[in-house]
Amino acid sequence: MGTLNQLVFIALTLLGPFGTLGHGPWTGHKVIRLTPHNVPDVKLLQTFLSEQRFDVWRAPSGVNRSVDIQLSSFDFDDVTNYLREKGLHATVMIEDVQQIIDEQRAYRNVKGPKANEFDYTKYHQLDDIYDWMQNITNVYKDRATLFNITKSYEGREMVGIKISTQPQNIKRPAFWIEGGIHAREWISPATVVFMAGQMLDLYKLDMDLTEMVDSFDWYILPVTNPDGYVYTFTDDRTRMWRKTRSKHGFCYGVDPNRNWDLEWCKEGASKDPCSDTYCGPSAFSEVEVKGVADFLSKIENLKGFIDFHSYSQLWMSPWGYTTKLPEDFEAQDEGSATAVKALEEVYGTKYKHGSIANIIYVASGSSADWTYGKLDVKYSYGVELRDTGKYGFLLPDDQIIPSGKETLQALIALAKYVRDN
Ligand SMILES: [Zn+2]
């Protein structure tokens, strides 16, 4: 890279807090993919990306694991040329981010359907999801209730559904599933909503599902980061937002999956408030994260925990903060293997499984590490849903039902495994 270009880079980096990360328009923005084939190349990419403020869709995670980066047309030639000089050849995964957002604009304009006609094939705004939750817990009063966590930074309610088919006086273990901790990963809330709907609609109709529902008290939180989620619906420019919306100097938001109080803000988290992986001013600084953690702490006999993300198709267990494996890894990973096998049987979708740090990247202060490390929830997982990068965060809505159906089979298989182990 020439000196002039380098200066432009530095200038852009300095402008970053006001500039590009998380804010469109994305006209001409491409998502490129690079696959480092040796450790020095992985390190080179890590260093390069930590010095620049690009929107990293998939961070470097090891040899032969692909890295996806969103680049403006302005940066494209400089970056790809620079990396090519270093022996790293980029392929273009997405030609024009804005074009896909344009094609999907209808998602955001879906006017809230009446809750009793909720359309599971679409992405929905927060209010519509809350209407649906209200409605479905009314329809299935005998086994579903709403629960409140706390209010978000911007004052929104954080609401979940509890499904319990057992009389109150009989104690059963509990299972927690949550979606939408990262705002732009829309397939996550959509999949969680679909599964919760099926757990109520198909109860007593589908025997495997009924057995699953009966085995636990289910706590289901579809949108763990409501402020961020709402923000991604504001307009095209905010579609790629990931974090919460709390304010820190010139920048907004903390990565709510780097804010948990276990090995907080060590490797794989940033102290820069403008970074997409900002760990926050302190552990549990985010009311949403603290709220969920407090709620989880009070659940008796919590046996299972899953935090749904996208994308990459991975079923992951602790640890995230270190590549060292916990003593329960074998049992945890067998749970993952059971889940992904059942998932693949539905449509042939292939998931990988392993520990977070080994299969994706080292990330400290994440939810599953905390539930396992602090609450002793042995079967704690982080799951990256569809796809593997063709659309990434912009997964078309015709994949919601397939994602929901296959993930539900994974959940059924995992719940059975957890119950019996
Ligand atoms: Zn995520």
Short mmCIF file of C-alpha atoms and ligand atoms in Angstrom, two decimals:
data_model
loop_
_atom_site.label_atom_id
_atom_site.label_comp_id
_atom_site.label_asym_id
_atom_site.label_seq_id
_atom_site.Cartn_x
_atom_site.Cartn_y
_atom_site.Cartn_z
CA MET A 1 0.00 0.00 0.00
CA GLY A 2 1.41 3.41 -0.97
CA THR A 3 2.08 6.13 1.58
CA LEU A 4 -0.81 8.22 0.32
CA ASN A 5 -3.20 5.33 0.65
CA GLN A 6 -1.85 4.62 4.07
CA LEU A 7 -2.62 8.20 5.06
CA VAL A 8 -6.12 7.81 3.71
CA PHE A 9 -6.45 4.67 5.78
CA ILE A 10 -5.29 6.44 8.90
CA ALA A 11 -7.63 9.35 8.23
CA LEU A 12 -10.53 6.97 7.74
CA THR A 13 -9.63 5.13 10.89
CA LEU A 14 -9.61 8.36 12.84
CA LEU A 15 -12.96 9.29 11.36
CA GLY A 16 -14.29 5.91 12.31
CA PRO A 17 -16.27 6.88 15.41
CA PHE A 18 -18.42 9.16 13.31
CA GLY A 19 -18.17 7.15 10.18
CA THR A 20 -18.70 3.89 8.56
CA LEU A 21 -18.94 1.07 11.07
CA GLY A 22 -22.54 0.00 11.48
CA HIS A 23 -23.92 2.85 9.39
CA GLY A 24 -24.82 2.79 5.70
CA PRO A 25 -25.71 3.55 2.98
CA TRP A 26 -24.03 0.46 1.67
CA THR A 27 -24.16 1.18 -2.06
CA GLY A 28 -21.19 -0.54 -3.67
CA HIS A 29 -20.14 -2.19 -0.42
CA LYS A 30 -18.89 -5.71 -0.97
CA VAL A 31 -18.30 -8.58 1.39
CA ILE A 32 -15.03 -10.28 0.62
CA ARG A 33 -13.79 -13.62 1.85
CA LEU A 34 -10.20 -14.54 2.64
CA THR A 35 -8.94 -17.89 3.82
CA PRO A 36 -5.61 -17.84 5.64
CA HIS A 37 -3.73 -21.10 5.14
CA ASN A 38 -1.11 -20.69 7.87
CA VAL A 39 -0.70 -19.14 11.30
CA PRO A 40 1.26 -16.05 10.14
CA ASP A 41 -1.56 -15.21 7.71
CA VAL A 42 -4.14 -15.56 10.49
CA LYS A 43 -2.07 -13.23 12.65
CA LEU A 44 -1.60 -10.80 9.78
CA LEU A 45 -5.35 -10.58 9.27
CA GLN A 46 -6.00 -10.19 12.98
CA THR A 47 -3.52 -7.35 13.22
CA PHE A 48 -4.74 -5.70 10.03
CA LEU A 49 -8.37 -5.79 11.14
CA SER A 50 -7.61 -4.60 14.66
CA GLU A 51 -5.90 -1.53 13.19
CA GLN A 52 -8.72 -0.67 10.78
CA ARG A 53 -12.36 -0.03 11.36
CA PHE A 54 -13.99 -2.30 8.84
CA ASP A 55 -17.20 -4.16 9.43
CA VAL A 56 -15.95 -7.68 10.05
CA TRP A 57 -18.73 -10.14 9.32
CA ARG A 58 -16.64 -13.13 10.30
CA ALA A 59 -13.43 -12.58 12.23
CA PRO A 60 -10.21 -14.57 11.77
CA SER A 61 -10.53 -17.80 13.71
CA GLY A 62 -7.72 -20.01 12.55
CA VAL A 63 -5.96 -21.70 9.69
CA ASN A 64 -8.19 -22.59 6.74
CA ARG A 65 -11.17 -20.79 8.28
CA SER A 66 -12.64 -18.09 6.15
CA VAL A 67 -12.77 -14.44 7.13
CA ASP A 68 -15.54 -12.16 5.78
CA ILE A 69 -15.10 -8.40 5.63
CA GLN A 70 -17.41 -5.70 4.36
CA LEU A 71 -15.62 -3.04 2.29
CA SER A 72 -16.77 0.14 0.65
CA SER A 73 -15.95 0.58 -3.03
CA PHE A 74 -13.52 3.24 -1.85
CA ASP A 75 -11.54 0.76 0.24
CA PHE A 76 -11.99 -2.28 -1.96
CA ASP A 77 -9.01 -1.93 -4.32
CA ASP A 78 -6.58 -0.74 -1.64
CA VAL A 79 -7.44 -3.51 0.75
CA THR A 80 -7.56 -6.36 -1.73
CA ASN A 81 -4.34 -5.17 -3.39
CA TYR A 82 -2.61 -4.83 -0.05
CA LEU A 83 -3.68 -8.29 1.03
CA ARG A 84 -2.80 -9.80 -2.35
CA GLU A 85 0.72 -8.43 -1.95
CA LYS A 86 0.82 -10.35 1.32
CA GLY A 87 -0.28 -13.50 -0.47
CA LEU A 88 -3.92 -13.41 0.59
CA HIS A 89 -6.41 -13.56 -2.28
CA ALA A 90 -9.92 -12.31 -1.72
CA THR A 91 -13.07 -13.60 -3.36
CA VAL A 92 -16.23 -11.52 -3.42
CA MET A 93 -19.08 -13.14 -1.47
CA ILE A 94 -21.58 -10.29 -1.78
CA GLU A 95 -21.29 -7.88 -4.70
CA ASP A 96 -23.45 -5.11 -3.31
CA VAL A 97 -24.71 -5.11 0.26
CA GLN A 98 -27.16 -2.31 -0.46
CA GLN A 99 -28.72 -4.26 -3.31
CA ILE A 100 -29.62 -7.12 -0.99
CA ILE A 101 -30.96 -4.70 1.59
CA ASP A 102 -33.05 -3.08 -1.17
CA GLU A 103 -34.40 -6.46 -2.23
CA GLN A 104 -35.32 -7.17 1.36
CA ARG A 105 -36.83 -3.78 2.10
CA ALA A 106 -40.28 -5.33 2.27
CA TYR A 107 -39.22 -6.96 5.56
CA ARG A 108 -39.12 -3.69 7.34
CA ASN A 109 -42.33 -2.43 5.84
CA VAL A 110 -44.42 -5.39 6.86
CA LYS A 111 -47.09 -3.57 8.75
CA GLY A 112 -47.78 -5.30 12.00
CA PRO A 113 -50.16 -8.10 11.13
CA LYS A 114 -52.76 -8.82 13.74
CA ALA A 115 -51.06 -11.02 16.28
CA ASN A 116 -53.38 -13.95 15.63
CA GLU A 117 -52.31 -13.96 12.01
CA PHE A 118 -48.65 -13.80 12.77
CA ASP A 119 -46.64 -14.69 9.70
CA TYR A 120 -43.73 -16.91 10.66
CA THR A 121 -42.26 -16.60 7.16
CA LYS A 122 -41.32 -12.93 7.67
CA TYR A 123 -38.90 -10.95 9.78
CA HIS A 124 -40.82 -8.84 12.25
CA GLN A 125 -40.32 -5.64 14.14
CA LEU A 126 -40.08 -5.81 17.92
CA ASP A 127 -43.64 -4.58 18.52
CA ASP A 128 -45.05 -7.30 16.29
CA ILE A 129 -43.06 -9.94 18.12
CA TYR A 130 -44.36 -8.60 21.43
CA ASP A 131 -47.96 -8.61 20.09
CA TRP A 132 -47.48 -12.19 19.01
CA MET A 133 -46.12 -13.16 22.43
CA GLN A 134 -49.07 -11.54 24.13
CA ASN A 135 -51.49 -13.31 21.83
CA ILE A 136 -49.99 -16.78 21.88
CA THR A 137 -49.71 -16.83 25.66
CA ASN A 138 -53.38 -15.88 25.77
CA VAL A 139 -54.33 -18.69 23.44
CA TYR A 140 -52.32 -21.22 25.45
CA LYS A 141 -52.98 -19.82 28.91
CA ASP A 142 -52.83 -23.26 30.47
CA ARG A 143 -49.15 -23.67 29.67
CA ALA A 144 -47.62 -20.37 28.61
CA THR A 145 -47.04 -17.12 30.45
CA LEU A 146 -45.06 -13.98 29.78
CA PHE A 147 -42.16 -13.01 31.97
CA ASN A 148 -40.42 -9.67 32.26
CA ILE A 149 -36.68 -9.26 32.66
CA THR A 150 -36.14 -5.55 33.04
CA LYS A 151 -36.24 -2.41 30.92
CA SER A 152 -33.62 -1.85 28.25
CA TYR A 153 -31.30 1.17 28.15
CA GLU A 154 -33.81 3.01 25.97
CA GLY A 155 -36.69 1.96 28.19
CA ARG A 156 -38.15 -0.97 26.29
CA GLU A 157 -39.57 -3.96 28.10
CA MET A 158 -37.65 -7.19 27.79
CA VAL A 159 -40.24 -9.90 27.55
CA GLY A 160 -40.04 -13.67 27.25
CA ILE A 161 -42.36 -16.68 27.23
CA LYS A 162 -42.32 -19.36 29.89
CA ILE A 163 -43.76 -22.70 28.82
CA SER A 164 -44.57 -25.10 31.60
CA THR A 165 -46.87 -28.08 31.21
CA GLN A 166 -46.40 -29.33 34.74
CA PRO A 167 -48.58 -28.50 37.73
CA GLN A 168 -46.97 -25.80 39.86
CA ASN A 169 -46.18 -28.07 42.76
CA ILE A 170 -44.04 -30.40 40.71
CA LYS A 171 -40.52 -29.13 40.16
CA ARG A 172 -38.85 -29.71 36.88
CA PRO A 173 -35.48 -28.70 35.51
CA ALA A 174 -35.40 -25.55 33.41
CA PHE A 175 -34.07 -24.80 29.93
CA TRP A 176 -33.32 -21.31 28.62
CA ILE A 177 -33.19 -20.27 24.98
CA GLU A 178 -32.56 -16.75 23.77
CA GLY A 179 -32.18 -14.96 20.46
CA GLY A 180 -31.24 -11.57 19.17
CA ILE A 181 -28.42 -10.66 21.53
CA HIS A 182 -26.71 -9.30 18.40
CA ALA A 183 -29.05 -6.90 16.66
CA ARG A 184 -28.39 -7.59 12.99
CA GLU A 185 -28.62 -11.38 13.27
CA TRP A 186 -32.30 -11.40 12.39
CA ILE A 187 -32.55 -15.12 11.74
CA SER A 188 -31.92 -15.68 15.45
CA PRO A 189 -35.10 -14.09 16.87
CA ALA A 190 -37.06 -15.41 13.89
CA THR A 191 -35.90 -18.98 14.58
CA VAL A 192 -36.55 -18.69 18.31
CA VAL A 193 -40.04 -17.28 17.67
CA PHE A 194 -40.81 -20.08 15.23
CA MET A 195 -39.66 -22.76 17.68
CA ALA A 196 -41.63 -21.27 20.56
CA GLY A 197 -44.72 -21.17 18.33
CA GLN A 198 -44.26 -24.82 17.39
CA MET A 199 -43.75 -25.82 21.02
CA LEU A 200 -47.20 -24.43 21.75
CA ASP A 201 -49.05 -25.20 18.51
CA LEU A 202 -47.80 -28.79 18.17
CA TYR A 203 -47.98 -29.78 21.82
CA LYS A 204 -49.84 -33.11 22.08
CA LEU A 205 -49.76 -33.37 18.28
CA ASP A 206 -46.08 -34.15 17.75
CA MET A 207 -44.93 -36.75 20.24
CA ASP A 208 -41.18 -35.99 20.21
CA LEU A 209 -41.91 -32.32 20.65
CA THR A 210 -44.40 -33.02 23.42
CA GLU A 211 -41.83 -35.11 25.26
CA MET A 212 -39.37 -32.23 24.95
CA VAL A 213 -41.83 -29.65 26.19
CA ASP A 214 -42.82 -31.88 29.11
CA SER A 215 -39.24 -32.53 30.18
CA PHE A 216 -38.43 -28.96 31.21
CA ASP A 217 -39.81 -25.60 32.17
CA TRP A 218 -38.88 -23.49 29.13
CA TYR A 219 -37.79 -19.90 29.32
CA ILE A 220 -37.67 -18.31 25.88
CA LEU A 221 -36.38 -14.81 25.25
CA PRO A 222 -36.62 -14.03 21.51
CA VAL A 223 -35.04 -10.56 21.55
CA THR A 224 -32.28 -10.16 24.13
CA ASN A 225 -31.09 -6.80 22.74
CA PRO A 226 -34.34 -4.93 21.97
CA ASP A 227 -32.78 -1.47 21.48
CA GLY A 228 -30.29 -2.81 18.97
CA TYR A 229 -32.95 -4.85 17.21
CA VAL A 230 -35.27 -1.86 16.84
CA TYR A 231 -32.33 0.20 15.60
CA THR A 232 -31.65 -2.26 12.76
CA PHE A 233 -35.19 -1.60 11.54
CA THR A 234 -34.79 2.18 11.54
CA ASP A 235 -33.56 2.44 7.97
CA ASP A 236 -31.04 0.95 5.56
CA ARG A 237 -28.16 2.72 7.21
CA THR A 238 -28.64 1.02 10.53
CA ARG A 239 -29.40 -2.50 9.27
CA MET A 240 -25.92 -3.78 10.17
CA TRP A 241 -25.93 -2.68 13.83
CA ARG A 242 -24.71 -5.35 16.25
CA LYS A 243 -24.39 -3.89 19.74
CA THR A 244 -26.63 -2.37 22.41
CA ARG A 245 -27.41 1.37 22.20
CA SER A 246 -25.85 2.77 25.37
CA LYS A 247 -23.64 5.81 24.85
CA HIS A 248 -19.89 5.91 25.46
CA GLY A 249 -18.24 9.15 24.47
CA PHE A 250 -18.62 9.60 20.74
CA CYS A 251 -19.67 6.02 20.18
CA TYR A 252 -22.67 3.88 20.91
CA GLY A 253 -23.16 0.40 22.09
CA VAL A 254 -21.51 -2.45 23.92
CA ASP A 255 -21.20 -5.94 22.52
CA PRO A 256 -23.68 -7.72 24.80
CA ASN A 257 -21.91 -10.99 24.19
CA ARG A 258 -18.64 -9.63 25.57
CA ASN A 259 -20.19 -8.03 28.65
CA TRP A 260 -20.68 -11.07 30.92
CA ASP A 261 -18.75 -11.32 34.15
CA LEU A 262 -16.43 -14.20 33.46
CA GLU A 263 -12.91 -13.48 32.24
CA TRP A 264 -14.45 -10.18 31.18
CA CYS A 265 -12.65 -8.15 28.53
CA LYS A 266 -9.70 -10.42 28.06
CA GLU A 267 -8.79 -11.90 24.69
CA GLY A 268 -11.29 -11.47 21.85
CA ALA A 269 -12.96 -8.36 23.24
CA SER A 270 -12.13 -4.70 22.68
CA LYS A 271 -11.73 -1.80 25.10
CA ASP A 272 -12.48 0.65 22.28
CA PRO A 273 -16.05 1.97 22.63
CA CYS A 274 -16.25 2.33 18.87
CA SER A 275 -15.40 -1.32 18.24
CA ASP A 276 -18.06 -3.86 17.38
CA THR A 277 -16.69 -6.11 20.13
CA TYR A 278 -16.50 -3.40 22.84
CA CYS A 279 -16.72 -5.16 26.20
CA GLY A 280 -18.24 -2.14 27.97
CA PRO A 281 -16.92 0.07 30.78
CA SER A 282 -17.37 -2.82 33.22
CA ALA A 283 -18.73 -6.36 33.31
CA PHE A 284 -22.54 -6.29 33.29
CA SER A 285 -22.54 -2.58 32.43
CA GLU A 286 -25.44 -3.28 30.06
CA VAL A 287 -28.82 -3.37 31.78
CA GLU A 288 -30.03 -5.97 29.31
CA VAL A 289 -27.15 -8.33 30.07
CA LYS A 290 -27.33 -7.72 33.82
CA GLY A 291 -31.08 -8.23 33.70
CA VAL A 292 -30.79 -11.58 31.97
CA ALA A 293 -27.96 -12.67 34.28
CA ASP A 294 -30.00 -11.79 37.39
CA PHE A 295 -33.01 -13.61 36.01
CA LEU A 296 -30.97 -16.69 35.14
CA SER A 297 -29.44 -16.72 38.63
CA LYS A 298 -32.88 -17.08 40.16
CA ILE A 299 -34.05 -20.00 38.03
CA GLU A 300 -33.88 -23.18 40.06
CA ASN A 301 -32.25 -26.19 38.53
CA LEU A 302 -31.33 -24.61 35.20
CA LYS A 303 -30.01 -27.46 33.08
CA GLY A 304 -29.72 -26.04 29.58
CA PHE A 305 -28.88 -22.69 28.00
CA ILE A 306 -28.64 -21.72 24.34
CA ASP A 307 -27.79 -18.30 22.94
CA PHE A 308 -28.68 -18.17 19.24
CA HIS A 309 -26.61 -16.12 16.79
CA SER A 310 -25.85 -16.07 13.10
CA TYR A 311 -24.08 -16.87 10.88
CA SER A 312 -21.69 -19.82 10.25
CA GLN A 313 -23.67 -22.99 11.16
CA LEU A 314 -21.86 -23.93 14.36
CA TRP A 315 -23.03 -25.58 17.57
CA MET A 316 -20.60 -24.47 20.26
CA SER A 317 -19.92 -25.15 23.92
CA PRO A 318 -17.56 -23.44 26.43
CA TRP A 319 -14.99 -22.16 26.70
CA GLY A 320 -14.93 -19.02 24.62
CA TYR A 321 -12.25 -17.22 26.61
CA THR A 322 -9.62 -19.93 26.20
CA THR A 323 -8.85 -22.74 23.80
CA LYS A 324 -8.38 -24.99 26.83
CA LEU A 325 -11.29 -27.39 27.16
CA PRO A 326 -13.41 -27.57 30.31
CA GLU A 327 -13.68 -30.81 32.25
CA ASP A 328 -17.22 -31.38 30.97
CA PHE A 329 -16.29 -30.85 27.35
CA GLU A 330 -16.82 -34.43 26.27
CA ALA A 331 -20.41 -34.49 27.53
CA GLN A 332 -21.10 -30.97 26.26
CA ASP A 333 -19.76 -31.73 22.81
CA GLU A 334 -21.68 -34.99 22.65
CA GLY A 335 -24.78 -32.84 23.20
CA SER A 336 -23.69 -30.65 20.28
CA ALA A 337 -23.06 -33.70 18.10
CA THR A 338 -26.50 -35.05 18.94
CA ALA A 339 -28.07 -31.71 18.06
CA VAL A 340 -26.31 -31.20 14.72
CA LYS A 341 -27.00 -34.77 13.64
CA ALA A 342 -30.73 -34.27 14.16
CA LEU A 343 -30.51 -30.88 12.45
CA GLU A 344 -28.80 -32.28 9.38
CA GLU A 345 -31.42 -34.99 8.98
CA VAL A 346 -34.08 -32.41 8.13
CA TYR A 347 -32.61 -30.68 5.06
CA GLY A 348 -29.00 -31.84 4.99
CA THR A 349 -27.73 -28.55 6.45
CA LYS A 350 -24.27 -29.13 7.83
CA TYR A 351 -23.20 -27.70 11.18
CA LYS A 352 -19.85 -28.08 12.86
CA HIS A 353 -19.45 -28.43 16.60
CA GLY A 354 -16.77 -27.89 19.21
CA SER A 355 -15.70 -25.42 21.85
CA ILE A 356 -16.27 -21.73 21.04
CA ALA A 357 -12.60 -20.74 21.16
CA ASN A 358 -11.53 -23.71 19.07
CA ILE A 359 -14.21 -23.63 16.43
CA ILE A 360 -14.77 -19.91 15.88
CA TYR A 361 -12.45 -17.64 17.85
CA VAL A 362 -11.42 -16.70 21.36
CA ALA A 363 -14.12 -14.45 22.81
CA SER A 364 -14.12 -13.50 26.47
CA GLY A 365 -17.13 -12.39 28.48
CA SER A 366 -19.70 -14.36 26.49
CA SER A 367 -23.02 -15.65 27.74
CA ALA A 368 -22.40 -19.40 27.53
CA ASP A 369 -19.09 -19.10 29.40
CA TRP A 370 -20.87 -17.28 32.20
CA THR A 371 -23.82 -19.66 32.54
CA TYR A 372 -21.44 -22.59 32.59
CA GLY A 373 -18.68 -21.03 34.69
CA LYS A 374 -20.81 -19.13 37.19
CA LEU A 375 -24.15 -20.92 37.25
CA ASP A 376 -22.85 -24.44 36.61
CA VAL A 377 -25.21 -24.93 33.70
CA LYS A 378 -23.28 -27.77 32.17
CA TYR A 379 -25.18 -27.74 28.89
CA SER A 380 -24.55 -24.13 27.89
CA TYR A 381 -24.26 -23.40 24.19
CA GLY A 382 -23.75 -20.66 21.66
CA VAL A 383 -25.18 -21.50 18.26
CA GLU A 384 -24.44 -19.79 14.96
CA LEU A 385 -27.43 -20.36 12.66
CA ARG A 386 -27.61 -20.20 8.84
CA ASP A 387 -25.92 -19.57 6.51
CA THR A 388 -22.19 -19.99 5.77
CA GLY A 389 -21.78 -16.60 4.12
CA LYS A 390 -23.77 -16.43 0.89
CA TYR A 391 -26.05 -13.88 2.53
CA GLY A 392 -24.54 -13.77 6.01
CA PHE A 393 -26.58 -11.45 8.21
CA LEU A 394 -28.89 -10.67 5.30
CA LEU A 395 -30.41 -14.12 5.13
CA PRO A 396 -33.56 -14.03 2.96
CA ASP A 397 -36.84 -14.62 4.74
CA ASP A 398 -37.61 -17.78 2.77
CA GLN A 399 -35.03 -19.48 4.99
CA ILE A 400 -36.81 -18.68 8.27
CA ILE A 401 -39.06 -21.73 8.26
CA PRO A 402 -36.34 -24.16 7.14
CA SER A 403 -34.01 -22.74 9.80
CA GLY A 404 -36.79 -22.99 12.38
CA LYS A 405 -37.69 -26.56 11.48
CA GLU A 406 -34.16 -27.94 11.46
CA THR A 407 -33.14 -26.08 14.62
CA LEU A 408 -36.25 -27.36 16.38
CA GLN A 409 -35.20 -30.94 15.63
CA ALA A 410 -31.76 -30.13 17.03
CA LEU A 411 -33.38 -28.75 20.15
CA ILE A 412 -35.60 -31.81 20.57
CA ALA A 413 -32.59 -34.11 20.31
CA LEU A 414 -30.47 -31.98 22.63
CA ALA A 415 -33.21 -31.65 25.24
CA LYS A 416 -33.55 -35.41 25.36
CA TYR A 417 -29.80 -35.78 25.70
CA VAL A 418 -29.66 -33.20 28.51
CA ARG A 419 -32.59 -34.80 30.30
CA ASP A 420 -30.94 -38.22 30.20
CA ASN A 421 -27.43 -37.10 31.15
ZN ZN B 1 -23.83 -12.93 17.27
#
